[in-house]
mmCIF file of C-alpha atoms and ligand atoms in Angstrom:
data_model
loop_
_atom_site.group_PDB
_atom_site.id
_atom_site.type_symbol
_atom_site.label_atom_id
_atom_site.label_comp_id
_atom_site.label_asym_id
_atom_site.label_seq_id
_atom_site.Cartn_x
_atom_site.Cartn_y
_atom_site.Cartn_z
ATOM 1 C CA MET Y 1 -21.593 17.540 17.601
ATOM 2 C CA LYS Y 2 -18.094 16.530 16.460
ATOM 3 C CA SER Y 3 -15.568 18.693 18.253
ATOM 4 C CA VAL Y 4 -12.211 18.076 16.561
ATOM 5 C CA ARG Y 5 -11.619 18.579 12.827
ATOM 6 C CA VAL Y 6 -9.119 16.213 11.217
ATOM 7 C CA VAL Y 7 -8.110 16.425 7.555
ATOM 8 C CA VAL Y 8 -6.355 13.632 5.657
ATOM 9 C CA VAL Y 9 -4.595 14.595 2.399
ATOM 10 C CA GLY Y 10 -4.402 11.715 -0.115
ATOM 11 C CA ALA Y 11 -6.875 9.234 -1.597
ATOM 12 C CA GLY Y 12 -4.495 6.350 -2.303
ATOM 13 C CA VAL Y 13 -4.389 3.210 -0.205
ATOM 14 C CA ILE Y 14 -2.479 5.017 2.567
ATOM 15 C CA GLY Y 15 -4.870 7.994 2.758
ATOM 16 C CA PHE Y 16 -8.074 5.952 2.734
ATOM 17 C CA SER Y 17 -6.736 3.376 5.220
ATOM 18 C CA THR Y 18 -5.683 6.154 7.583
ATOM 19 C CA ALA Y 19 -8.940 8.079 7.175
ATOM 20 C CA VAL Y 20 -11.016 4.963 7.941
ATOM 21 C CA CYS Y 21 -8.905 4.104 11.008
ATOM 22 C CA VAL Y 22 -9.218 7.634 12.424
ATOM 23 C CA ALA Y 23 -12.931 8.064 11.648
ATOM 24 C CA GLU Y 24 -13.928 4.695 13.115
ATOM 25 C CA ALA Y 25 -11.770 4.930 16.228
ATOM 26 C CA LEU Y 26 -12.414 8.593 17.109
ATOM 27 C CA PRO Y 27 -16.142 9.242 16.665
ATOM 28 C CA PHE Y 28 -15.830 12.718 18.233
ATOM 29 C CA CYS Y 29 -13.656 13.817 15.271
ATOM 30 C CA SER Y 30 -15.055 14.985 11.957
ATOM 31 C CA VAL Y 31 -12.701 13.566 9.326
ATOM 32 C CA THR Y 32 -12.364 15.051 5.830
ATOM 33 C CA LEU Y 33 -10.287 13.437 3.097
ATOM 34 C CA LEU Y 34 -8.925 15.808 0.417
ATOM 35 C CA ALA Y 35 -7.106 14.757 -2.730
ATOM 36 C CA ASP Y 36 -6.602 15.892 -6.288
ATOM 37 C CA LYS Y 37 -6.778 12.317 -7.629
ATOM 38 C CA PHE Y 38 -9.111 9.513 -6.645
ATOM 39 C CA SER Y 39 -9.570 5.934 -7.804
ATOM 40 C CA PRO Y 40 -9.001 4.876 -10.583
ATOM 41 C CA ASP Y 41 -6.308 7.556 -11.071
ATOM 42 C CA THR Y 42 -3.964 6.965 -8.113
ATOM 43 C CA THR Y 43 -0.720 4.963 -8.049
ATOM 44 C CA SER Y 44 -2.384 2.528 -5.676
ATOM 45 C CA ASP Y 45 -4.982 1.611 -8.335
ATOM 46 C CA GLY Y 46 -2.503 -0.097 -10.633
ATOM 47 C CA ALA Y 47 -0.343 -1.806 -7.993
ATOM 48 C CA ALA Y 48 -0.171 -5.564 -8.258
ATOM 49 C CA GLY Y 49 -1.231 -5.492 -4.615
ATOM 50 C CA ILE Y 50 0.535 -8.620 -3.443
ATOM 51 C CA MET Y 51 1.418 -8.632 0.260
ATOM 52 C CA PHE Y 52 5.175 -8.715 0.330
ATOM 53 C CA ALA Y 53 7.561 -6.291 2.045
ATOM 54 C CA ALA Y 54 11.129 -5.224 1.498
ATOM 55 C CA GLN Y 55 12.997 -4.429 4.698
ATOM 56 C CA PHE Y 56 13.600 -0.733 5.459
ATOM 57 C CA PRO Y 57 17.113 -0.064 6.793
ATOM 58 C CA ASP Y 58 16.480 2.279 9.742
ATOM 59 C CA ILE Y 59 13.134 1.229 11.175
ATOM 60 C CA PRO Y 60 13.214 -1.278 14.039
ATOM 61 C CA LEU Y 61 12.341 -4.715 12.689
ATOM 62 C CA GLU Y 62 9.762 -5.159 15.423
ATOM 63 C CA ARG Y 63 7.863 -2.113 14.100
ATOM 64 C CA GLN Y 64 8.038 -3.383 10.494
ATOM 65 C CA ARG Y 65 6.843 -6.814 11.642
ATOM 66 C CA ARG Y 66 3.888 -5.174 13.426
ATOM 67 C CA TRP Y 67 2.978 -3.119 10.307
ATOM 68 C CA PHE Y 68 2.985 -6.275 8.211
ATOM 69 C CA LYS Y 69 1.072 -8.418 10.692
ATOM 70 C CA ASN Y 70 -1.607 -5.806 11.414
ATOM 71 C CA SER Y 71 -2.129 -5.336 7.670
ATOM 72 C CA PHE Y 72 -2.165 -9.061 6.984
ATOM 73 C CA ASP Y 73 -4.682 -9.807 9.746
ATOM 74 C CA HIS Y 74 -6.935 -6.962 8.577
ATOM 75 C CA LEU Y 75 -6.911 -8.088 4.919
ATOM 76 C CA LEU Y 76 -7.204 -11.779 5.832
ATOM 77 C CA ALA Y 77 -10.449 -11.049 7.701
ATOM 78 C CA ILE Y 78 -11.782 -9.344 4.551
ATOM 79 C CA ALA Y 79 -10.520 -12.141 2.238
ATOM 80 C CA GLN Y 80 -12.387 -14.679 4.368
ATOM 81 C CA SER Y 81 -15.626 -12.679 4.536
ATOM 82 C CA GLN Y 82 -18.513 -11.979 2.156
ATOM 83 C CA HIS Y 83 -16.798 -8.640 1.375
ATOM 84 C CA SER Y 84 -13.937 -10.358 -0.478
ATOM 85 C CA PRO Y 85 -15.161 -9.983 -4.124
ATOM 86 C CA GLU Y 86 -16.372 -6.387 -3.720
ATOM 87 C CA ALA Y 87 -13.255 -5.338 -1.782
ATOM 88 C CA GLY Y 88 -10.944 -7.128 -4.244
ATOM 89 C CA VAL Y 89 -9.067 -9.000 -1.521
ATOM 90 C CA MET Y 90 -8.145 -12.665 -2.001
ATOM 91 C CA LEU Y 91 -5.707 -15.303 -0.775
ATOM 92 C CA SER Y 92 -2.862 -16.095 -3.170
ATOM 93 C CA SER Y 93 -0.457 -19.048 -2.978
ATOM 94 C CA GLY Y 94 2.803 -19.415 -4.862
ATOM 95 C CA TRP Y 95 6.548 -19.236 -4.953
ATOM 96 C CA GLN Y 96 9.328 -16.690 -4.544
ATOM 97 C CA ILE Y 97 12.428 -18.036 -6.290
ATOM 98 C CA PHE Y 98 16.085 -16.977 -6.265
ATOM 99 C CA LYS Y 99 18.957 -17.446 -8.719
ATOM 100 C CA ASP Y 100 21.376 -17.283 -5.766
ATOM 101 C CA VAL Y 101 20.610 -18.429 -2.249
ATOM 102 C CA PRO Y 102 19.672 -15.245 -0.321
ATOM 103 C CA ALA Y 103 21.475 -14.267 2.890
ATOM 104 C CA ASP Y 104 18.115 -13.999 4.651
ATOM 105 C CA LYS Y 105 16.269 -17.236 3.943
ATOM 106 C CA LYS Y 106 13.470 -16.465 6.381
ATOM 107 C CA PRO Y 107 12.285 -12.831 5.900
ATOM 108 C CA PHE Y 108 10.846 -10.886 8.835
ATOM 109 C CA TRP Y 109 7.278 -11.315 7.545
ATOM 110 C CA SER Y 110 7.525 -15.097 7.137
ATOM 111 C CA GLU Y 111 5.579 -15.795 10.325
ATOM 112 C CA SER Y 112 2.682 -13.532 9.312
ATOM 113 C CA VAL Y 113 1.905 -15.197 5.985
ATOM 114 C CA ILE Y 114 0.359 -18.666 5.861
ATOM 115 C CA GLY Y 115 2.413 -21.874 5.618
ATOM 116 C CA PHE Y 116 5.811 -20.320 4.827
ATOM 117 C CA ARG Y 117 8.366 -23.018 3.950
ATOM 118 C CA VAL Y 118 11.454 -23.591 1.803
ATOM 119 C CA MET Y 119 10.659 -25.207 -1.558
ATOM 120 C CA THR Y 120 11.716 -28.795 -2.120
ATOM 121 C CA ASP Y 121 14.226 -29.752 -4.838
ATOM 122 C CA SER Y 122 11.476 -31.400 -6.835
ATOM 123 C CA GLU Y 123 9.355 -28.201 -6.736
ATOM 124 C CA LEU Y 124 12.396 -26.181 -7.881
ATOM 125 C CA LYS Y 125 12.863 -28.394 -10.958
ATOM 126 C CA ARG Y 126 10.356 -26.322 -12.928
ATOM 127 C CA PHE Y 127 12.610 -23.267 -12.433
ATOM 128 C CA PRO Y 128 15.981 -24.581 -13.695
ATOM 129 C CA GLU Y 129 17.747 -21.189 -13.433
ATOM 130 C CA HIS Y 130 16.845 -20.813 -9.756
ATOM 131 C CA LYS Y 131 18.626 -22.429 -6.818
ATOM 132 C CA PHE Y 132 16.367 -21.596 -3.889
ATOM 133 C CA GLY Y 133 12.722 -20.849 -3.282
ATOM 134 C CA GLN Y 134 10.071 -20.095 -0.695
ATOM 135 C CA ALA Y 135 6.470 -21.300 -0.878
ATOM 136 C CA TYR Y 136 3.673 -19.555 1.043
ATOM 137 C CA THR Y 137 0.147 -18.200 0.908
ATOM 138 C CA THR Y 138 -0.228 -14.445 1.079
ATOM 139 C CA ILE Y 139 -2.910 -11.912 0.091
ATOM 140 C CA LYS Y 140 -3.572 -10.015 -3.110
ATOM 141 C CA CYS Y 141 -5.412 -6.743 -2.619
ATOM 142 C CA GLU Y 142 -6.658 -5.146 -5.827
ATOM 143 C CA CYS Y 143 -6.923 -1.448 -5.132
ATOM 144 C CA SER Y 144 -9.213 -0.691 -8.082
ATOM 145 C CA ASN Y 145 -11.841 -2.518 -5.978
ATOM 146 C CA TYR Y 146 -10.412 -1.926 -2.512
ATOM 147 C CA LEU Y 147 -10.263 1.895 -2.734
ATOM 148 C CA PRO Y 148 -13.964 2.358 -3.664
ATOM 149 C CA TRP Y 149 -14.818 -0.199 -0.955
ATOM 150 C CA LEU Y 150 -12.770 1.745 1.625
ATOM 151 C CA GLU Y 151 -14.355 4.998 0.481
ATOM 152 C CA LYS Y 152 -17.802 3.535 1.099
ATOM 153 C CA ARG Y 153 -16.674 2.315 4.510
ATOM 154 C CA PHE Y 154 -15.321 5.805 5.277
ATOM 155 C CA VAL Y 155 -18.486 7.609 4.300
ATOM 156 C CA PHE Y 156 -21.276 5.203 5.300
ATOM 157 C CA HIS Y 157 -22.167 2.550 7.868
ATOM 158 C CA VAL Y 158 -20.208 -0.640 7.544
ATOM 159 C CA LYS Y 159 -20.464 -3.991 9.259
ATOM 160 C CA LEU Y 160 -16.901 -4.884 10.247
ATOM 161 C CA ALA Y 161 -15.686 -8.212 8.858
ATOM 162 C CA CYS Y 162 -13.739 -9.031 12.029
ATOM 163 C CA SER Y 163 -16.346 -8.343 14.750
ATOM 164 C CA GLY Y 164 -19.696 -8.107 12.967
ATOM 165 C CA GLN Y 165 -20.145 -4.737 14.735
ATOM 166 C CA THR Y 166 -21.721 -1.862 12.769
ATOM 167 C CA VAL Y 167 -19.697 1.339 12.762
ATOM 168 C CA LYS Y 168 -20.556 4.743 11.320
ATOM 169 C CA ALA Y 169 -17.444 6.522 10.173
ATOM 170 C CA GLY Y 170 -19.286 9.491 8.636
ATOM 171 C CA GLY Y 171 -16.281 10.814 6.734
ATOM 172 C CA LEU Y 172 -16.352 13.633 4.198
ATOM 173 C CA VAL Y 173 -14.579 13.516 0.841
ATOM 174 C CA GLU Y 174 -13.522 16.463 -1.321
ATOM 175 C CA GLN Y 175 -11.587 16.595 -4.596
ATOM 176 C CA ARG Y 176 -9.080 19.399 -4.407
ATOM 177 C CA LYS Y 177 -5.379 20.048 -4.821
ATOM 178 C CA VAL Y 178 -3.683 21.330 -1.675
ATOM 179 C CA ASN Y 179 -0.889 23.709 -2.623
ATOM 180 C CA SER Y 180 0.384 24.283 0.881
ATOM 181 C CA LEU Y 181 -0.484 23.154 4.406
ATOM 182 C CA GLN Y 182 -1.195 26.832 5.186
ATOM 183 C CA GLU Y 183 -4.459 26.448 3.244
ATOM 184 C CA LEU Y 184 -5.690 23.946 5.819
ATOM 185 C CA SER Y 185 -4.561 25.546 9.051
ATOM 186 C CA ASN Y 186 -7.689 27.621 9.721
ATOM 187 C CA SER Y 187 -10.204 24.895 8.913
ATOM 188 C CA TYR Y 188 -8.689 21.889 10.678
ATOM 189 C CA ASP Y 189 -7.191 21.049 14.083
ATOM 190 C CA VAL Y 190 -5.000 18.130 12.931
ATOM 191 C CA ILE Y 191 -3.529 17.555 9.448
ATOM 192 C CA VAL Y 192 -2.646 14.026 8.322
ATOM 193 C CA ASN Y 193 -0.357 13.955 5.298
ATOM 194 C CA CYS Y 194 -0.737 10.819 3.133
ATOM 195 C CA SER Y 195 0.175 12.467 -0.155
ATOM 196 C CA GLY Y 196 2.778 9.919 -1.290
ATOM 197 C CA LEU Y 197 5.069 11.379 -3.929
ATOM 198 C CA GLY Y 198 3.158 14.686 -3.548
ATOM 199 C CA SER Y 199 4.994 15.191 -0.234
ATOM 200 C CA LYS Y 200 8.051 16.386 -2.126
ATOM 201 C CA LEU Y 201 6.213 19.632 -2.899
ATOM 202 C CA LEU Y 202 3.566 19.703 -0.175
ATOM 203 C CA VAL Y 203 5.977 19.402 2.758
ATOM 204 C CA GLY Y 204 9.275 20.012 0.906
ATOM 205 C CA ASP Y 205 10.617 16.500 1.454
ATOM 206 C CA ASN Y 206 13.537 15.898 -0.906
ATOM 207 C CA LYS Y 207 14.011 12.369 0.436
ATOM 208 C CA VAL Y 208 10.940 11.085 -1.417
ATOM 209 C CA TYR Y 209 11.559 10.032 -5.027
ATOM 210 C CA PRO Y 210 9.798 8.058 -7.779
ATOM 211 C CA VAL Y 211 10.614 4.493 -8.747
ATOM 212 C CA ARG Y 212 8.851 3.829 -12.034
ATOM 213 C CA GLY Y 213 7.016 0.537 -12.478
ATOM 214 C CA GLN Y 214 5.389 -0.866 -15.609
ATOM 215 C CA VAL Y 215 3.049 -3.879 -15.567
ATOM 216 C CA LEU Y 216 0.828 -5.720 -18.049
ATOM 217 C CA LYS Y 217 -2.601 -7.196 -17.385
ATOM 218 C CA VAL Y 218 -3.035 -10.469 -19.253
ATOM 219 C CA GLU Y 219 -5.764 -13.060 -19.680
ATOM 220 C CA ALA Y 220 -4.412 -16.404 -18.453
ATOM 221 C CA PRO Y 221 -7.113 -18.038 -16.317
ATOM 222 C CA TRP Y 222 -5.156 -21.303 -16.219
ATOM 223 C CA LEU Y 223 -2.542 -19.717 -13.926
ATOM 224 C CA GLN Y 224 -3.373 -20.307 -10.270
ATOM 225 C CA HIS Y 225 -0.111 -19.546 -8.438
ATOM 226 C CA PHE Y 226 2.005 -16.444 -8.117
ATOM 227 C CA ILE Y 227 5.660 -16.608 -9.156
ATOM 228 C CA ARG Y 228 8.016 -13.872 -8.007
ATOM 229 C CA ASP Y 229 11.713 -13.668 -8.802
ATOM 230 C CA GLY Y 230 13.572 -12.676 -5.644
ATOM 231 C CA ASP Y 231 15.184 -9.722 -7.473
ATOM 232 C CA GLY Y 232 11.720 -8.096 -7.419
ATOM 233 C CA LYS Y 233 11.790 -7.246 -11.128
ATOM 234 C CA THR Y 234 9.940 -10.202 -12.627
ATOM 235 C CA TYR Y 235 6.608 -11.458 -11.328
ATOM 236 C CA ILE Y 236 3.368 -13.175 -12.299
ATOM 237 C CA TYR Y 237 0.423 -12.497 -9.978
ATOM 238 C CA PRO Y 238 -2.936 -14.130 -10.812
ATOM 239 C CA GLY Y 239 -5.811 -11.969 -9.584
ATOM 240 C CA MET Y 240 -9.593 -11.975 -9.497
ATOM 241 C CA HIS Y 241 -10.151 -10.863 -13.091
ATOM 242 C CA CYS Y 242 -6.767 -11.157 -14.820
ATOM 243 C CA VAL Y 243 -3.081 -11.814 -14.214
ATOM 244 C CA THR Y 244 -0.681 -8.941 -13.499
ATOM 245 C CA ILE Y 245 2.802 -9.494 -14.895
ATOM 246 C CA GLY Y 246 5.783 -7.251 -14.419
ATOM 247 C CA GLY Y 247 7.801 -5.377 -14.045
ATOM 248 C CA THR Y 248 10.350 -2.615 -13.879
ATOM 249 C CA ARG Y 249 12.050 -0.648 -11.113
ATOM 250 C CA GLN Y 250 13.486 2.560 -12.579
ATOM 251 C CA GLU Y 251 14.733 4.936 -9.901
ATOM 252 C CA GLY Y 252 14.150 8.631 -10.491
ATOM 253 C CA ASP Y 253 12.267 7.954 -13.744
ATOM 254 C CA ARG Y 254 9.067 10.029 -13.919
ATOM 255 C CA ARG Y 255 7.801 8.847 -17.323
ATOM 256 C CA LEU Y 256 4.149 7.849 -17.066
ATOM 257 C CA HIS Y 257 3.763 6.531 -20.593
ATOM 258 C CA VAL Y 258 4.091 2.876 -21.567
ATOM 259 C CA ASP Y 259 7.550 1.977 -22.877
ATOM 260 C CA GLU Y 260 7.448 -0.607 -25.693
ATOM 261 C CA GLY Y 261 10.914 -1.879 -24.743
ATOM 262 C CA ASP Y 262 9.708 -2.504 -21.190
ATOM 263 C CA THR Y 263 6.637 -4.361 -22.499
ATOM 264 C CA LYS Y 264 8.841 -6.639 -24.582
ATOM 265 C CA GLY Y 265 11.225 -7.222 -21.677
ATOM 266 C CA ILE Y 266 8.372 -8.063 -19.284
ATOM 267 C CA LEU Y 267 6.861 -10.584 -21.715
ATOM 268 C CA GLU Y 268 10.248 -12.216 -22.315
ATOM 269 C CA ARG Y 269 11.217 -12.451 -18.648
ATOM 270 C CA CYS Y 270 7.799 -13.712 -17.543
ATOM 271 C CA SER Y 271 7.709 -16.311 -20.340
ATOM 272 C CA GLY Y 272 11.097 -17.452 -19.031
ATOM 273 C CA LEU Y 273 9.476 -18.219 -15.674
ATOM 274 C CA GLU Y 274 6.179 -19.522 -17.059
ATOM 275 C CA PRO Y 275 6.257 -20.384 -20.802
ATOM 276 C CA SER Y 276 2.435 -20.345 -21.143
ATOM 277 C CA ILE Y 277 2.542 -16.538 -20.686
ATOM 278 C CA GLY Y 278 3.441 -16.489 -24.397
ATOM 279 C CA LYS Y 279 -0.140 -17.636 -25.124
ATOM 280 C CA ALA Y 280 -1.839 -15.080 -22.891
ATOM 281 C CA LYS Y 281 -3.789 -12.191 -24.411
ATOM 282 C CA VAL Y 282 -2.550 -8.752 -23.298
ATOM 283 C CA LEU Y 283 -5.529 -6.835 -21.884
ATOM 284 C CA GLY Y 284 -3.769 -3.652 -20.866
ATOM 285 C CA GLU Y 285 -0.566 -1.915 -19.824
ATOM 286 C CA TRP Y 286 -0.021 0.430 -16.905
ATOM 287 C CA VAL Y 287 2.712 2.608 -15.454
ATOM 288 C CA GLY Y 288 2.941 3.984 -11.914
ATOM 289 C CA LEU Y 289 5.500 5.801 -9.769
ATOM 290 C CA ARG Y 290 6.224 4.194 -6.407
ATOM 291 C CA PRO Y 291 6.507 6.903 -3.717
ATOM 292 C CA SER Y 292 9.888 5.759 -2.454
ATOM 293 C CA ARG Y 293 12.040 6.868 0.452
ATOM 294 C CA ARG Y 294 14.888 5.237 2.372
ATOM 295 C CA ASN Y 295 12.320 4.680 5.143
ATOM 296 C CA PRO Y 296 8.607 5.505 5.107
ATOM 297 C CA ARG Y 297 7.813 8.575 7.170
ATOM 298 C CA VAL Y 298 5.290 7.711 9.891
ATOM 299 C CA GLU Y 299 5.762 10.403 12.505
ATOM 300 C CA ARG Y 300 4.294 13.605 13.854
ATOM 301 C CA GLU Y 301 5.483 17.166 14.171
ATOM 302 C CA VAL Y 302 4.057 20.540 15.106
ATOM 303 C CA VAL Y 303 4.216 23.122 12.316
ATOM 304 C CA GLN Y 304 3.821 26.887 12.609
ATOM 305 C CA LEU Y 305 1.104 27.816 10.079
ATOM 306 C CA GLN Y 306 -0.338 31.326 9.871
ATOM 307 C CA GLY Y 307 0.635 32.058 13.459
ATOM 308 C CA ARG Y 308 -0.878 28.811 14.791
ATOM 309 C CA ARG Y 309 0.928 25.696 15.992
ATOM 310 C CA VAL Y 310 -0.754 22.904 14.050
ATOM 311 C CA PRO Y 311 -0.091 19.203 14.656
ATOM 312 C CA VAL Y 312 0.789 17.317 11.468
ATOM 313 C CA VAL Y 313 0.944 13.514 11.231
ATOM 314 C CA HIS Y 314 2.890 12.143 8.248
ATOM 315 C CA ASN Y 315 2.270 8.739 6.661
ATOM 316 C CA TYR Y 316 3.985 8.419 3.263
ATOM 317 C CA GLY Y 317 6.978 7.021 1.389
ATOM 318 C CA HIS Y 318 6.043 3.316 1.364
ATOM 319 C CA GLY Y 319 7.774 2.622 -1.986
ATOM 320 C CA GLY Y 320 6.861 -0.774 -3.419
ATOM 321 C CA SER Y 321 5.135 -1.956 -0.229
ATOM 322 C CA GLY Y 322 2.299 0.531 0.239
ATOM 323 C CA VAL Y 323 -0.577 -1.877 -0.257
ATOM 324 C CA THR Y 324 1.170 -4.351 2.048
ATOM 325 C CA LEU Y 325 1.798 -1.921 4.885
ATOM 326 C CA ALA Y 326 -1.196 0.413 4.532
ATOM 327 C CA TRP Y 327 -3.341 -0.818 7.423
ATOM 328 C CA GLY Y 328 -0.399 -1.314 9.787
ATOM 329 C CA THR Y 329 0.997 2.170 9.223
ATOM 330 C CA ALA Y 330 -2.534 3.635 9.332
ATOM 331 C CA LEU Y 331 -2.924 2.212 12.855
ATOM 332 C CA ASP Y 332 0.371 3.869 13.827
ATOM 333 C CA ALA Y 333 -0.838 7.136 12.287
ATOM 334 C CA LEU Y 334 -4.050 6.809 14.340
ATOM 335 C CA GLY Y 335 -1.895 6.441 17.472
ATOM 336 C CA LEU Y 336 -0.043 9.632 16.497
ATOM 337 C CA VAL Y 337 -3.337 11.510 15.965
ATOM 338 C CA ARG Y 338 -4.413 10.400 19.470
ATOM 339 C CA GLN Y 339 -1.139 11.777 20.877
ATOM 340 C CA CYS Y 340 -1.743 15.113 19.098
ATOM 341 C CA LEU Y 341 -5.245 15.325 20.591
ATOM 342 C CA HIS Y 342 -3.900 14.495 24.018
ATOM 343 C CA GLU Y 343 -1.465 17.404 23.848
ATOM 344 C CA MET Y 344 -3.919 19.873 22.370
ATOM 345 C CA PRO Y 345 -5.084 22.775 24.581
ATOM 346 C CA ARG Y 346 -8.427 21.827 26.181
ATOM 347 C CA GLN Y 347 -10.493 24.574 24.482
ATOM 348 C CA ALA Y 348 -9.429 23.356 21.013
ATOM 349 C CA LYS Y 349 -11.087 20.024 21.731
ATOM 350 C CA LEU Y 350 -14.422 21.549 22.756
HETATM 351 P P1 FAD Q 401 -0.859 7.191 -4.040
HETATM 352 O O1 FAD Q 401 -1.670 6.018 -4.406
HETATM 353 O O2 FAD Q 401 0.037 7.788 -5.070
HETATM 354 O O3 FAD Q 401 -1.831 8.305 -3.487
HETATM 355 C C1 FAD Q 401 -1.386 9.626 -3.209
HETATM 356 C C2 FAD Q 401 -2.610 10.489 -3.049
HETATM 357 O O4 FAD Q 401 -2.192 11.788 -2.608
HETATM 358 C C3 FAD Q 401 -3.391 10.702 -4.341
HETATM 359 O O5 FAD Q 401 -4.770 10.709 -4.074
HETATM 360 C C4 FAD Q 401 -2.945 12.087 -4.780
HETATM 361 O O6 FAD Q 401 -3.891 12.748 -5.595
HETATM 362 C C5 FAD Q 401 -2.841 12.774 -3.423
HETATM 363 N N1 FAD Q 401 -2.037 13.991 -3.426
HETATM 364 C C6 FAD Q 401 -0.700 14.112 -3.592
HETATM 365 N N2 FAD Q 401 -0.346 15.405 -3.486
HETATM 366 C C7 FAD Q 401 -1.486 16.111 -3.270
HETATM 367 C C8 FAD Q 401 -1.787 17.494 -3.104
HETATM 368 N N3 FAD Q 401 -0.815 18.411 -3.104
HETATM 369 N N4 FAD Q 401 -3.075 17.861 -2.913
HETATM 370 C C9 FAD Q 401 -4.063 16.950 -2.903
HETATM 371 N N5 FAD Q 401 -3.836 15.621 -3.051
HETATM 372 C C10 FAD Q 401 -2.571 15.221 -3.226
HETATM 373 N N6 FAD Q 401 2.711 -2.298 -3.249
HETATM 374 C C11 FAD Q 401 2.477 -3.469 -2.602
HETATM 375 O O7 FAD Q 401 2.340 -3.481 -1.388
HETATM 376 N N7 FAD Q 401 2.371 -4.640 -3.301
HETATM 377 C C12 FAD Q 401 2.524 -4.695 -4.656
HETATM 378 O O8 FAD Q 401 2.424 -5.769 -5.246
HETATM 379 C C13 FAD Q 401 2.799 -3.484 -5.349
HETATM 380 N N8 FAD Q 401 2.974 -3.483 -6.692
HETATM 381 C C14 FAD Q 401 3.253 -2.319 -7.339
HETATM 382 C C15 FAD Q 401 3.480 -2.350 -8.718
HETATM 383 C C16 FAD Q 401 3.761 -1.167 -9.403
HETATM 384 C C17 FAD Q 401 4.031 -1.230 -10.880
HETATM 385 C C18 FAD Q 401 3.804 0.057 -8.694
HETATM 386 C C19 FAD Q 401 4.049 1.349 -9.423
HETATM 387 C C20 FAD Q 401 3.581 0.085 -7.329
HETATM 388 C C21 FAD Q 401 3.342 -1.092 -6.627
HETATM 389 N N9 FAD Q 401 3.188 -1.117 -5.243
HETATM 390 C C22 FAD Q 401 2.905 -2.285 -4.584
HETATM 391 C C23 FAD Q 401 3.412 0.101 -4.439
HETATM 392 C C24 FAD Q 401 2.118 0.820 -4.122
HETATM 393 O O9 FAD Q 401 1.419 1.085 -5.305
HETATM 394 C C25 FAD Q 401 2.419 2.134 -3.379
HETATM 395 O O10 FAD Q 401 3.277 1.912 -2.286
HETATM 396 C C26 FAD Q 401 1.129 2.737 -2.854
HETATM 397 O O11 FAD Q 401 0.186 2.854 -3.890
HETATM 398 C C27 FAD Q 401 1.370 4.102 -2.226
HETATM 399 O O12 FAD Q 401 0.118 4.592 -1.816
HETATM 400 P P2 FAD Q 401 -0.083 6.119 -1.428
HETATM 401 O O13 FAD Q 401 -1.484 6.226 -0.921
HETATM 402 O O14 FAD Q 401 1.035 6.577 -0.559
HETATM 403 O O15 FAD Q 401 0.118 6.899 -2.801
#
């Protein structure tokens, strides 16, 4: 008999990662995941899914490094296992190039990726407008595969890639919009909020805002390496089935429809980096809203809901790095759930 009821709100990469971590680590908890949108309709589904992180201003670098490394190690184990094609997780080598030499030539995550080094002058010759570059191997995680794979892992038995051990998570999944945390307070002992941009309304957080991103999926099987401009706006990411090219970063813009001007701009900028993009067939276009915040919110609080003090763990606001940091922040959220359980009155745990 499971004695503690945990609910996770959100079925994007943050919600499913957190739900799996909690369900596998705390077998005495029954874990339910609630969301109004599931794959393929979440923001996570369309993300390019390359492991790369911007630095958040107010979070200790050591914590950000741990988020990145824990995520990288988790996805690397999947990329190197038989689960790789089904989970949509693969290694990806390439270049990040800069028009001006960046102040930080060795980003905080450089020791977590594989073979990070500065590009040689002869390698840079193919990018005549760029003065500096970094070459490394990272991971591409395609959420349109990864989310259904995580859902299966959450609900059924799964043999873990890292240890070979079989774990039964036994999670429950329900499609439903949550209008207020009050709705959950009588049915669950701990609430975990992974609602991304939805947190603006669900928990009244005005610090979370959208950053619109448009990408194209193109057929260009001859491209083997990723190319990312250091400004973060132009990138070419070969994947398992197609190449994702982008992009845009439009703060506060909530438009979810494809903008023809953006499409043209993406094709022009990407052809500037890799002229053969001009020959690629466009397979599709996609727009998503990054759930952005000055810093992601990974913390706990106790909220008074219908006369009860209910522990709430937040894990949202990852901006353009949610796929990258999902597993690392999910492990932190698991630690916060453990702390909530530790502080809970004894009878609530029985
Ligand atoms: P979402 O995927 O938006 O999921 C939120 C979930 O919460 C949904 O299931 C939603 O239905 C649910 N929800 C919200 N409110 C409620 C409610 N009230 N009731 C019930 N359910 C609710 N990241 C990277 O790391 N690498 C990349 O290369 C990358 N590329 C990107 C490219 C683009 C164009 C865009 C737009 C994003 C990219 N990102 C990338 C960022 C990444 O997509 C996000 O950081 C990540 O998807 C956030 O995940 P999430 O689970 O927080 O949010």
